[in-house]
Amino acid sequence: MADEEDESPETELSYDQKKEIAKWFLLNAPAGEINYVAKDLKAVLSDEEVYNEAAMEAFPVYNKSHMICLEMPNRAGDVIVSSYSEITENEYLDPRTAQVAIVDHVKQICTNVRPADDEELPSSYIEEFRCALDAEIQRYVSESYPKGVSAVNCVKGKDADGPGSNFEFVVIITAMKLSPQNFCNGSWRSVWNIDFQDESQVLDIKGKLQVGAHYFEEGNVELDAKKEFQDSTIFQSADDCGIAIANIIRHHETEYLAALEVAYSKLPDNTFKDLRRKLPVTRTLFPWQNTLQFSLTREVEKELGLGK
């Protein structure tokens, strides 16, 4: 009786606490998996109001951070949802087609499209450089990413009408490979800021790459690799700038992908050894020289004495 009195009752979470927890799960969903998380979250919460408010706040942030690509109505093209193309909370510019997509973030669909206004588009001088770069990036992406999409947005100085002005582009490259039936999903996101400095005749290039992968067959393994780059080239004609920038991006991304492949080819010899103690509960040394023969499921569990 005394023990029962000493036990403090569980405190019910407040509305805001439930909403923040729900948002955390949604925002941290792996690439392409937010709808699966949302479905389970909705069932667990059993509170339509909390879920709807959390979803309304989380989905726009998730969609922009993952730079999802949506098809516009009437086969008008595709639009990448990102902070660089955002006009309003639900409107995103596709600079390639000069159209603005109206987006339903929670449903992750494009509901309508309209022509971009003149003030939403760059000047003809800036557009010449943007188009030249866009064409080179499209060529690179089509050769390197089977399901990749790209966009080139002007984020500064879009009204410049001729030489003598500074301006800045952002190159977005995003690719996803979703295979939930095989328990794995993956994504590639890269953002490149190109700062055109007219006075010094230099282009400063800064890039951020993020590679994600989620493997969840009989387990839950997630990769989240990030890398930053910095480079430069000279200010040239629009066509020459496009070629030079695309070659720099190709070089760094290809080099990083090769480095990832080398790193993961060494997993059995290096990383796996650091994950476990030398003597598992069986008191038997693990045969590290033959780790390639094991899968990361029952065989490893059995060898490490983790099986039931």
PDB file of C-alpha atoms in Angstrom:
ATOM      1  CA  MET A   1       0.000   0.000   0.000  1.00  0.00           C
ATOM      2  CA  ALA A   2       2.815   2.371   0.952  1.00  0.00           C
ATOM      3  CA  ASP A   3       4.674   1.469  -2.240  1.00  0.00           C
ATOM      4  CA  GLU A   4       1.606   2.304  -4.268  1.00  0.00           C
ATOM      5  CA  GLU A   5       1.313   5.701  -2.575  1.00  0.00           C
ATOM      6  CA  ASP A   6       5.015   6.445  -3.176  1.00  0.00           C
ATOM      7  CA  GLU A   7       4.689   5.787  -6.884  1.00  0.00           C
ATOM      8  CA  SER A   8       4.163   9.099  -8.661  1.00  0.00           C
ATOM      9  CA  PRO A   9       1.616   9.021 -11.476  1.00  0.00           C
ATOM     10  CA  GLU A  10       2.868   9.478 -15.024  1.00  0.00           C
ATOM     11  CA  THR A  11       2.630  13.063 -16.164  1.00  0.00           C
ATOM     12  CA  GLU A  12       0.567  13.593 -19.288  1.00  0.00           C
ATOM     13  CA  LEU A  13       2.494  15.366 -22.034  1.00  0.00           C
ATOM     14  CA  SER A  14       1.197  18.786 -22.966  1.00  0.00           C
ATOM     15  CA  TYR A  15      -0.126  19.610 -26.431  1.00  0.00           C
ATOM     16  CA  ASP A  16       3.057  21.489 -27.339  1.00  0.00           C
ATOM     17  CA  GLN A  17       5.297  18.680 -26.086  1.00  0.00           C
ATOM     18  CA  LYS A  18       3.461  16.122 -28.205  1.00  0.00           C
ATOM     19  CA  LYS A  19       3.700  18.413 -31.224  1.00  0.00           C
ATOM     20  CA  GLU A  20       7.440  18.999 -30.797  1.00  0.00           C
ATOM     21  CA  ILE A  21       8.114  15.277 -30.398  1.00  0.00           C
ATOM     22  CA  ALA A  22       6.036  14.536 -33.491  1.00  0.00           C
ATOM     23  CA  LYS A  23       7.947  17.195 -35.460  1.00  0.00           C
ATOM     24  CA  TRP A  24      11.271  15.706 -34.368  1.00  0.00           C
ATOM     25  CA  PHE A  25      10.340  12.295 -35.755  1.00  0.00           C
ATOM     26  CA  LEU A  26       9.110  13.777 -39.017  1.00  0.00           C
ATOM     27  CA  LEU A  27      12.132  16.026 -39.523  1.00  0.00           C
ATOM     28  CA  ASN A  28      14.559  13.178 -38.827  1.00  0.00           C
ATOM     29  CA  ALA A  29      12.968  10.710 -41.206  1.00  0.00           C
ATOM     30  CA  PRO A  30      15.505   9.344 -43.732  1.00  0.00           C
ATOM     31  CA  ALA A  31      15.253  10.427 -47.357  1.00  0.00           C
ATOM     32  CA  GLY A  32      11.990   9.360 -48.956  1.00  0.00           C
ATOM     33  CA  GLU A  33      10.586   7.899 -45.747  1.00  0.00           C
ATOM     34  CA  ILE A  34       8.687  10.767 -44.129  1.00  0.00           C
ATOM     35  CA  ASN A  35       5.311   9.434 -45.273  1.00  0.00           C
ATOM     36  CA  TYR A  36       5.976   6.070 -43.619  1.00  0.00           C
ATOM     37  CA  VAL A  37       6.951   7.851 -40.415  1.00  0.00           C
ATOM     38  CA  ALA A  38       3.894  10.112 -40.669  1.00  0.00           C
ATOM     39  CA  LYS A  39       1.532   7.155 -41.026  1.00  0.00           C
ATOM     40  CA  ASP A  40       2.872   5.420 -37.915  1.00  0.00           C
ATOM     41  CA  LEU A  41       3.084   8.683 -35.989  1.00  0.00           C
ATOM     42  CA  LYS A  42      -0.539   9.469 -36.731  1.00  0.00           C
ATOM     43  CA  ALA A  43      -1.583   6.095 -35.349  1.00  0.00           C
ATOM     44  CA  VAL A  44       0.555   6.439 -32.217  1.00  0.00           C
ATOM     45  CA  LEU A  45      -0.599   9.963 -31.428  1.00  0.00           C
ATOM     46  CA  SER A  46      -4.310   9.241 -31.840  1.00  0.00           C
ATOM     47  CA  ASP A  47      -4.745  13.007 -31.922  1.00  0.00           C
ATOM     48  CA  GLU A  48      -5.637  14.467 -35.295  1.00  0.00           C
ATOM     49  CA  GLU A  49      -5.119  18.065 -34.225  1.00  0.00           C
ATOM     50  CA  VAL A  50      -1.611  17.510 -32.847  1.00  0.00           C
ATOM     51  CA  TYR A  51      -0.587  15.502 -35.895  1.00  0.00           C
ATOM     52  CA  ASN A  52      -1.954  18.019 -38.414  1.00  0.00           C
ATOM     53  CA  GLU A  53      -0.179  20.957 -36.778  1.00  0.00           C
ATOM     54  CA  ALA A  54       3.091  19.037 -36.490  1.00  0.00           C
ATOM     55  CA  ALA A  55       2.855  17.957 -40.125  1.00  0.00           C
ATOM     56  CA  MET A  56       2.078  21.485 -41.333  1.00  0.00           C
ATOM     57  CA  GLU A  57       5.224  22.766 -39.617  1.00  0.00           C
ATOM     58  CA  ALA A  58       7.559  19.836 -40.324  1.00  0.00           C
ATOM     59  CA  PHE A  59       6.842  18.906 -43.950  1.00  0.00           C
ATOM     60  CA  PRO A  60       7.921  22.250 -45.505  1.00  0.00           C
ATOM     61  CA  VAL A  61      11.211  22.160 -43.603  1.00  0.00           C
ATOM     62  CA  TYR A  62      11.806  18.503 -44.517  1.00  0.00           C
ATOM     63  CA  ASN A  63      10.939  19.021 -48.192  1.00  0.00           C
ATOM     64  CA  LYS A  64      13.300  21.986 -48.519  1.00  0.00           C
ATOM     65  CA  SER A  65      16.176  20.372 -46.633  1.00  0.00           C
ATOM     66  CA  HIS A  66      15.885  17.191 -48.717  1.00  0.00           C
ATOM     67  CA  MET A  67      15.364  19.267 -51.875  1.00  0.00           C
ATOM     68  CA  ILE A  68      12.593  17.019 -53.147  1.00  0.00           C
ATOM     69  CA  CYS A  69      11.684  17.177 -56.830  1.00  0.00           C
ATOM     70  CA  LEU A  70       8.016  17.436 -57.834  1.00  0.00           C
ATOM     71  CA  GLU A  71       6.430  17.087 -61.246  1.00  0.00           C
ATOM     72  CA  MET A  72       4.441  20.115 -62.335  1.00  0.00           C
ATOM     73  CA  PRO A  73       0.925  19.674 -63.797  1.00  0.00           C
ATOM     74  CA  ASN A  74       0.403  19.066 -67.531  1.00  0.00           C
ATOM     75  CA  ARG A  75       3.982  17.843 -67.898  1.00  0.00           C
ATOM     76  CA  ALA A  76       5.195  21.404 -67.577  1.00  0.00           C
ATOM     77  CA  GLY A  77       8.469  20.186 -66.090  1.00  0.00           C
ATOM     78  CA  ASP A  78       9.904  19.474 -62.660  1.00  0.00           C
ATOM     79  CA  VAL A  79      10.584  21.821 -59.783  1.00  0.00           C
ATOM     80  CA  ILE A  80      13.065  21.358 -56.942  1.00  0.00           C
ATOM     81  CA  VAL A  81      11.661  22.470 -53.606  1.00  0.00           C
ATOM     82  CA  SER A  82      14.435  24.378 -51.847  1.00  0.00           C
ATOM     83  CA  SER A  83      15.071  27.555 -49.900  1.00  0.00           C
ATOM     84  CA  TYR A  84      16.927  28.894 -52.966  1.00  0.00           C
ATOM     85  CA  SER A  85      13.858  28.669 -55.217  1.00  0.00           C
ATOM     86  CA  GLU A  86      11.299  29.700 -52.587  1.00  0.00           C
ATOM     87  CA  ILE A  87       9.133  32.702 -53.433  1.00  0.00           C
ATOM     88  CA  THR A  88       6.486  32.201 -50.756  1.00  0.00           C
ATOM     89  CA  GLU A  89       5.879  29.318 -48.363  1.00  0.00           C
ATOM     90  CA  ASN A  90       4.049  27.344 -51.042  1.00  0.00           C
ATOM     91  CA  GLU A  91       5.504  28.818 -54.250  1.00  0.00           C
ATOM     92  CA  TYR A  92       8.780  27.713 -55.841  1.00  0.00           C
ATOM     93  CA  LEU A  93      10.453  29.009 -58.977  1.00  0.00           C
ATOM     94  CA  ASP A  94      11.683  26.699 -61.701  1.00  0.00           C
ATOM     95  CA  PRO A  95      14.200  28.977 -63.454  1.00  0.00           C
ATOM     96  CA  ARG A  96      14.597  26.598 -66.398  1.00  0.00           C
ATOM     97  CA  THR A  97      10.965  26.975 -67.504  1.00  0.00           C
ATOM     98  CA  ALA A  98      10.356  30.406 -65.906  1.00  0.00           C
ATOM     99  CA  GLN A  99       7.358  28.991 -64.066  1.00  0.00           C
ATOM    100  CA  VAL A 100       6.273  29.045 -60.441  1.00  0.00           C
ATOM    101  CA  ALA A 101       4.946  25.837 -58.899  1.00  0.00           C
ATOM    102  CA  ILE A 102       2.327  25.935 -56.159  1.00  0.00           C
ATOM    103  CA  VAL A 103       3.133  23.119 -53.736  1.00  0.00           C
ATOM    104  CA  ASP A 104       1.134  21.161 -51.167  1.00  0.00           C
ATOM    105  CA  HIS A 105       3.915  20.289 -48.743  1.00  0.00           C
ATOM    106  CA  VAL A 106       2.117  17.614 -46.719  1.00  0.00           C
ATOM    107  CA  LYS A 107       0.879  15.744 -49.807  1.00  0.00           C
ATOM    108  CA  GLN A 108       4.207  16.427 -51.548  1.00  0.00           C
ATOM    109  CA  ILE A 109       2.550  17.323 -54.830  1.00  0.00           C
ATOM    110  CA  CYS A 110       2.477  20.320 -57.136  1.00  0.00           C
ATOM    111  CA  THR A 111      -1.142  21.472 -57.313  1.00  0.00           C
ATOM    112  CA  ASN A 112      -0.817  24.287 -59.835  1.00  0.00           C
ATOM    113  CA  VAL A 113       1.634  26.303 -61.888  1.00  0.00           C
ATOM    114  CA  ARG A 114       1.802  29.889 -63.090  1.00  0.00           C
ATOM    115  CA  PRO A 115       4.175  31.926 -65.258  1.00  0.00           C
ATOM    116  CA  ALA A 116       6.834  33.712 -63.237  1.00  0.00           C
ATOM    117  CA  ASP A 117       6.507  37.476 -62.967  1.00  0.00           C
ATOM    118  CA  ASP A 118       9.233  39.666 -64.444  1.00  0.00           C
ATOM    119  CA  GLU A 119      10.456  40.717 -60.999  1.00  0.00           C
ATOM    120  CA  GLU A 120      10.890  37.066 -60.053  1.00  0.00           C
ATOM    121  CA  LEU A 121      13.248  36.402 -62.974  1.00  0.00           C
ATOM    122  CA  PRO A 122      16.843  37.549 -63.570  1.00  0.00           C
ATOM    123  CA  SER A 123      17.818  40.136 -66.159  1.00  0.00           C
ATOM    124  CA  SER A 124      18.807  39.033 -69.652  1.00  0.00           C
ATOM    125  CA  TYR A 125      22.491  39.566 -68.811  1.00  0.00           C
ATOM    126  CA  ILE A 126      22.296  37.295 -65.748  1.00  0.00           C
ATOM    127  CA  GLU A 127      20.091  34.790 -67.567  1.00  0.00           C
ATOM    128  CA  GLU A 128      22.761  34.337 -70.235  1.00  0.00           C
ATOM    129  CA  PHE A 129      25.228  33.141 -67.576  1.00  0.00           C
ATOM    130  CA  ARG A 130      22.562  31.114 -65.773  1.00  0.00           C
ATOM    131  CA  CYS A 131      21.426  29.286 -68.918  1.00  0.00           C
ATOM    132  CA  ALA A 132      24.992  28.468 -69.958  1.00  0.00           C
ATOM    133  CA  LEU A 133      25.771  27.001 -66.545  1.00  0.00           C
ATOM    134  CA  ASP A 134      22.429  25.193 -66.370  1.00  0.00           C
ATOM    135  CA  ALA A 135      23.099  23.467 -69.694  1.00  0.00           C
ATOM    136  CA  GLU A 136      26.512  22.213 -68.542  1.00  0.00           C
ATOM    137  CA  ILE A 137      25.173  21.036 -65.181  1.00  0.00           C
ATOM    138  CA  GLN A 138      22.302  19.211 -66.897  1.00  0.00           C
ATOM    139  CA  ARG A 139      24.796  17.409 -69.118  1.00  0.00           C
ATOM    140  CA  TYR A 140      26.937  16.413 -66.146  1.00  0.00           C
ATOM    141  CA  VAL A 141      23.978  15.220 -64.065  1.00  0.00           C
ATOM    142  CA  SER A 142      22.512  13.162 -66.917  1.00  0.00           C
ATOM    143  CA  GLU A 143      25.871  11.388 -67.298  1.00  0.00           C
ATOM    144  CA  SER A 144      26.534  10.829 -63.592  1.00  0.00           C
ATOM    145  CA  TYR A 145      23.189  10.431 -61.821  1.00  0.00           C
ATOM    146  CA  PRO A 146      20.604   8.042 -63.338  1.00  0.00           C
ATOM    147  CA  LYS A 147      17.770   9.685 -61.402  1.00  0.00           C
ATOM    148  CA  GLY A 148      19.372  13.048 -60.756  1.00  0.00           C
ATOM    149  CA  VAL A 149      17.835  16.480 -61.227  1.00  0.00           C
ATOM    150  CA  SER A 150      19.421  19.905 -61.055  1.00  0.00           C
ATOM    151  CA  ALA A 151      18.671  23.609 -61.008  1.00  0.00           C
ATOM    152  CA  VAL A 152      20.642  26.832 -61.165  1.00  0.00           C
ATOM    153  CA  ASN A 153      19.140  29.723 -59.203  1.00  0.00           C
ATOM    154  CA  CYS A 154      20.327  33.325 -59.033  1.00  0.00           C
ATOM    155  CA  VAL A 155      20.267  34.307 -55.360  1.00  0.00           C
ATOM    156  CA  LYS A 156      22.030  37.689 -55.542  1.00  0.00           C
ATOM    157  CA  GLY A 157      22.339  40.426 -58.129  1.00  0.00           C
ATOM    158  CA  LYS A 158      19.646  39.096 -60.467  1.00  0.00           C
ATOM    159  CA  ASP A 159      18.813  42.611 -61.727  1.00  0.00           C
ATOM    160  CA  ALA A 160      22.329  43.371 -63.004  1.00  0.00           C
ATOM    161  CA  ASP A 161      22.038  44.591 -66.583  1.00  0.00           C
ATOM    162  CA  GLY A 162      25.634  44.287 -67.736  1.00  0.00           C
ATOM    163  CA  PRO A 163      29.329  43.933 -66.788  1.00  0.00           C
ATOM    164  CA  GLY A 164      30.510  45.683 -63.650  1.00  0.00           C
ATOM    165  CA  SER A 165      28.163  43.965 -61.209  1.00  0.00           C
ATOM    166  CA  ASN A 166      28.604  41.076 -58.812  1.00  0.00           C
ATOM    167  CA  PHE A 167      26.075  38.256 -58.675  1.00  0.00           C
ATOM    168  CA  GLU A 168      25.714  34.800 -57.187  1.00  0.00           C
ATOM    169  CA  PHE A 169      24.282  31.494 -58.403  1.00  0.00           C
ATOM    170  CA  VAL A 170      23.384  28.380 -56.463  1.00  0.00           C
ATOM    171  CA  VAL A 171      23.671  25.050 -58.235  1.00  0.00           C
ATOM    172  CA  ILE A 172      21.483  22.302 -56.762  1.00  0.00           C
ATOM    173  CA  ILE A 173      21.976  18.629 -57.588  1.00  0.00           C
ATOM    174  CA  THR A 174      19.739  16.054 -55.985  1.00  0.00           C
ATOM    175  CA  ALA A 175      19.253  12.355 -56.645  1.00  0.00           C
ATOM    176  CA  MET A 176      17.323   9.668 -54.816  1.00  0.00           C
ATOM    177  CA  LYS A 177      17.095   5.926 -55.150  1.00  0.00           C
ATOM    178  CA  LEU A 178      14.212   4.507 -53.161  1.00  0.00           C
ATOM    179  CA  SER A 179      13.775   0.767 -52.849  1.00  0.00           C
ATOM    180  CA  PRO A 180      11.684   0.130 -49.715  1.00  0.00           C
ATOM    181  CA  GLN A 181      10.752  -3.340 -50.970  1.00  0.00           C
ATOM    182  CA  ASN A 182      14.448  -4.163 -50.655  1.00  0.00           C
ATOM    183  CA  PHE A 183      14.723  -2.350 -47.299  1.00  0.00           C
ATOM    184  CA  CYS A 184      17.051   0.383 -48.520  1.00  0.00           C
ATOM    185  CA  ASN A 185      16.833   4.015 -49.612  1.00  0.00           C
ATOM    186  CA  GLY A 186      19.493   6.520 -50.537  1.00  0.00           C
ATOM    187  CA  SER A 187      19.978  10.149 -51.517  1.00  0.00           C
ATOM    188  CA  TRP A 188      22.623  12.538 -52.829  1.00  0.00           C
ATOM    189  CA  ARG A 189      22.360  16.285 -52.268  1.00  0.00           C
ATOM    190  CA  SER A 190      24.874  18.888 -53.300  1.00  0.00           C
ATOM    191  CA  VAL A 191      24.677  22.670 -53.163  1.00  0.00           C
ATOM    192  CA  TRP A 192      27.269  24.848 -54.890  1.00  0.00           C
ATOM    193  CA  ASN A 193      27.465  28.613 -54.335  1.00  0.00           C
ATOM    194  CA  ILE A 194      29.094  30.448 -57.236  1.00  0.00           C
ATOM    195  CA  ASP A 195      30.067  34.031 -56.403  1.00  0.00           C
ATOM    196  CA  PHE A 196      30.827  36.073 -59.544  1.00  0.00           C
ATOM    197  CA  GLN A 197      33.147  38.939 -58.556  1.00  0.00           C
ATOM    198  CA  ASP A 198      33.424  41.363 -61.454  1.00  0.00           C
ATOM    199  CA  GLU A 199      36.122  43.631 -60.012  1.00  0.00           C
ATOM    200  CA  SER A 200      38.620  40.847 -59.282  1.00  0.00           C
ATOM    201  CA  GLN A 201      37.454  38.769 -62.267  1.00  0.00           C
ATOM    202  CA  VAL A 202      37.279  35.719 -60.021  1.00  0.00           C
ATOM    203  CA  LEU A 203      34.568  33.162 -59.324  1.00  0.00           C
ATOM    204  CA  ASP A 204      34.589  31.796 -55.769  1.00  0.00           C
ATOM    205  CA  ILE A 205      33.043  28.337 -55.580  1.00  0.00           C
ATOM    206  CA  LYS A 206      31.878  26.690 -52.358  1.00  0.00           C
ATOM    207  CA  GLY A 207      30.177  23.343 -52.231  1.00  0.00           C
ATOM    208  CA  LYS A 208      28.373  21.222 -49.647  1.00  0.00           C
ATOM    209  CA  LEU A 209      27.697  17.548 -50.285  1.00  0.00           C
ATOM    210  CA  GLN A 210      25.453  15.269 -48.248  1.00  0.00           C
ATOM    211  CA  VAL A 211      25.040  11.571 -48.887  1.00  0.00           C
ATOM    212  CA  GLY A 212      22.409   9.576 -47.039  1.00  0.00           C
ATOM    213  CA  ALA A 213      21.549   5.898 -47.020  1.00  0.00           C
ATOM    214  CA  HIS A 214      19.217   3.815 -44.877  1.00  0.00           C
ATOM    215  CA  TYR A 215      19.319   0.021 -44.744  1.00  0.00           C
ATOM    216  CA  PHE A 216      16.717  -1.627 -42.547  1.00  0.00           C
ATOM    217  CA  GLU A 217      16.536  -5.334 -43.292  1.00  0.00           C
ATOM    218  CA  GLU A 218      16.636  -7.111 -39.910  1.00  0.00           C
ATOM    219  CA  GLY A 219      18.294  -4.029 -38.465  1.00  0.00           C
ATOM    220  CA  ASN A 220      18.615  -0.274 -38.801  1.00  0.00           C
ATOM    221  CA  VAL A 221      21.795   1.165 -40.307  1.00  0.00           C
ATOM    222  CA  GLU A 222      21.951   4.752 -41.523  1.00  0.00           C
ATOM    223  CA  LEU A 223      24.682   6.707 -43.315  1.00  0.00           C
ATOM    224  CA  ASP A 224      24.855  10.493 -43.160  1.00  0.00           C
ATOM    225  CA  ALA A 225      28.082  11.698 -44.759  1.00  0.00           C
ATOM    226  CA  LYS A 226      28.871  15.379 -45.333  1.00  0.00           C
ATOM    227  CA  LYS A 227      31.715  17.179 -47.059  1.00  0.00           C
ATOM    228  CA  GLU A 228      32.523  20.800 -47.929  1.00  0.00           C
ATOM    229  CA  PHE A 229      34.674  22.095 -50.779  1.00  0.00           C
ATOM    230  CA  GLN A 230      36.151  25.387 -51.873  1.00  0.00           C
ATOM    231  CA  ASP A 231      37.590  26.295 -55.259  1.00  0.00           C
ATOM    232  CA  SER A 232      37.816  29.178 -57.737  1.00  0.00           C
ATOM    233  CA  THR A 233      38.178  29.985 -61.412  1.00  0.00           C
ATOM    234  CA  ILE A 234      38.476  33.099 -63.562  1.00  0.00           C
ATOM    235  CA  PHE A 235      35.577  35.253 -64.767  1.00  0.00           C
ATOM    236  CA  GLN A 236      35.124  34.503 -68.486  1.00  0.00           C
ATOM    237  CA  SER A 237      32.349  34.532 -71.061  1.00  0.00           C
ATOM    238  CA  ALA A 238      29.041  32.908 -70.109  1.00  0.00           C
ATOM    239  CA  ASP A 239      29.744  29.703 -72.024  1.00  0.00           C
ATOM    240  CA  ASP A 240      33.317  29.387 -70.755  1.00  0.00           C
ATOM    241  CA  CYS A 241      32.216  30.049 -67.166  1.00  0.00           C
ATOM    242  CA  GLY A 242      29.575  27.330 -67.468  1.00  0.00           C
ATOM    243  CA  ILE A 243      32.094  24.770 -68.692  1.00  0.00           C
ATOM    244  CA  ALA A 244      34.705  25.691 -66.065  1.00  0.00           C
ATOM    245  CA  ILE A 245      32.246  25.574 -63.148  1.00  0.00           C
ATOM    246  CA  ALA A 246      30.707  22.274 -64.258  1.00  0.00           C
ATOM    247  CA  ASN A 247      34.176  20.708 -64.585  1.00  0.00           C
ATOM    248  CA  ILE A 248      35.096  21.829 -61.057  1.00  0.00           C
ATOM    249  CA  ILE A 249      31.880  20.404 -59.646  1.00  0.00           C
ATOM    250  CA  ARG A 250      32.377  17.155 -61.571  1.00  0.00           C
ATOM    251  CA  HIS A 251      35.942  16.857 -60.272  1.00  0.00           C
ATOM    252  CA  HIS A 252      35.075  17.334 -56.600  1.00  0.00           C
ATOM    253  CA  GLU A 253      31.969  15.143 -56.622  1.00  0.00           C
ATOM    254  CA  THR A 254      33.687  12.321 -58.501  1.00  0.00           C
ATOM    255  CA  GLU A 255      36.667  12.509 -56.143  1.00  0.00           C
ATOM    256  CA  TYR A 256      34.413  12.425 -53.062  1.00  0.00           C
ATOM    257  CA  LEU A 257      32.424   9.452 -54.356  1.00  0.00           C
ATOM    258  CA  ALA A 258      35.672   7.574 -55.013  1.00  0.00           C
ATOM    259  CA  ALA A 259      36.842   8.393 -51.457  1.00  0.00           C
ATOM    260  CA  LEU A 260      33.584   7.019 -50.038  1.00  0.00           C
ATOM    261  CA  GLU A 261      33.984   3.805 -52.006  1.00  0.00           C
ATOM    262  CA  VAL A 262      37.523   3.364 -50.687  1.00  0.00           C
ATOM    263  CA  ALA A 263      36.426   4.071 -47.110  1.00  0.00           C
ATOM    264  CA  TYR A 264      33.629   1.524 -47.169  1.00  0.00           C
ATOM    265  CA  SER A 265      35.755  -1.092 -48.886  1.00  0.00           C
ATOM    266  CA  LYS A 266      37.952  -0.946 -45.765  1.00  0.00           C
ATOM    267  CA  LEU A 267      35.076  -1.470 -43.324  1.00  0.00           C
ATOM    268  CA  PRO A 268      35.850  -5.142 -42.619  1.00  0.00           C
ATOM    269  CA  ASP A 269      39.501  -4.445 -41.833  1.00  0.00           C
ATOM    270  CA  ASN A 270      39.200  -1.205 -39.886  1.00  0.00           C
ATOM    271  CA  THR A 271      35.815   0.089 -38.788  1.00  0.00           C
ATOM    272  CA  PHE A 272      34.245  -3.243 -37.811  1.00  0.00           C
ATOM    273  CA  LYS A 273      37.171  -3.911 -35.488  1.00  0.00           C
ATOM    274  CA  ASP A 274      36.543  -0.689 -33.618  1.00  0.00           C
ATOM    275  CA  LEU A 275      32.862  -1.441 -33.147  1.00  0.00           C
ATOM    276  CA  ARG A 276      33.305  -4.450 -30.854  1.00  0.00           C
ATOM    277  CA  ARG A 277      35.581  -5.529 -28.026  1.00  0.00           C
ATOM    278  CA  LYS A 278      38.282  -8.017 -28.967  1.00  0.00           C
ATOM    279  CA  LEU A 279      36.783 -10.848 -26.935  1.00  0.00           C
ATOM    280  CA  PRO A 280      32.994 -11.163 -27.184  1.00  0.00           C
ATOM    281  CA  VAL A 281      30.892 -12.941 -24.572  1.00  0.00           C
ATOM    282  CA  THR A 282      31.893 -16.299 -26.063  1.00  0.00           C
ATOM    283  CA  ARG A 283      35.524 -15.528 -25.045  1.00  0.00           C
ATOM    284  CA  THR A 284      36.509 -16.524 -28.577  1.00  0.00           C
ATOM    285  CA  LEU A 285      38.491 -14.240 -30.844  1.00  0.00           C
ATOM    286  CA  PHE A 286      36.492 -12.977 -33.814  1.00  0.00           C
ATOM    287  CA  PRO A 287      38.042 -14.025 -37.185  1.00  0.00           C
ATOM    288  CA  TRP A 288      38.646 -10.529 -38.516  1.00  0.00           C
ATOM    289  CA  GLN A 289      40.596 -11.842 -41.494  1.00  0.00           C
ATOM    290  CA  ASN A 290      37.414 -13.395 -42.859  1.00  0.00           C
ATOM    291  CA  THR A 291      34.852 -10.673 -42.135  1.00  0.00           C
ATOM    292  CA  LEU A 292      33.773 -10.410 -45.756  1.00  0.00           C
ATOM    293  CA  GLN A 293      32.065 -13.800 -45.478  1.00  0.00           C
ATOM    294  CA  PHE A 294      29.599 -12.515 -42.890  1.00  0.00           C
ATOM    295  CA  SER A 295      26.376 -10.604 -43.378  1.00  0.00           C
ATOM    296  CA  LEU A 296      25.366  -7.955 -40.879  1.00  0.00           C
ATOM    297  CA  THR A 297      22.527 -10.111 -39.594  1.00  0.00           C
ATOM    298  CA  ARG A 298      22.280 -13.543 -38.005  1.00  0.00           C
ATOM    299  CA  GLU A 299      25.793 -14.756 -38.832  1.00  0.00           C
ATOM    300  CA  VAL A 300      27.492 -11.835 -37.092  1.00  0.00           C
ATOM    301  CA  GLU A 301      25.103 -12.069 -34.148  1.00  0.00           C
ATOM    302  CA  LYS A 302      25.888 -15.757 -33.802  1.00  0.00           C
ATOM    303  CA  GLU A 303      29.647 -15.213 -34.023  1.00  0.00           C
ATOM    304  CA  LEU A 304      29.576 -12.423 -31.466  1.00  0.00           C
ATOM    305  CA  GLY A 305      27.386 -14.319 -29.085  1.00  0.00           C
ATOM    306  CA  LEU A 306      24.480 -11.938 -29.565  1.00  0.00           C
ATOM    307  CA  GLY A 307      22.017 -14.459 -30.917  1.00  0.00           C
ATOM    308  CA  LYS A 308      19.181 -15.819 -28.873  1.00  0.00           C
TER     309      LYS A 308
END
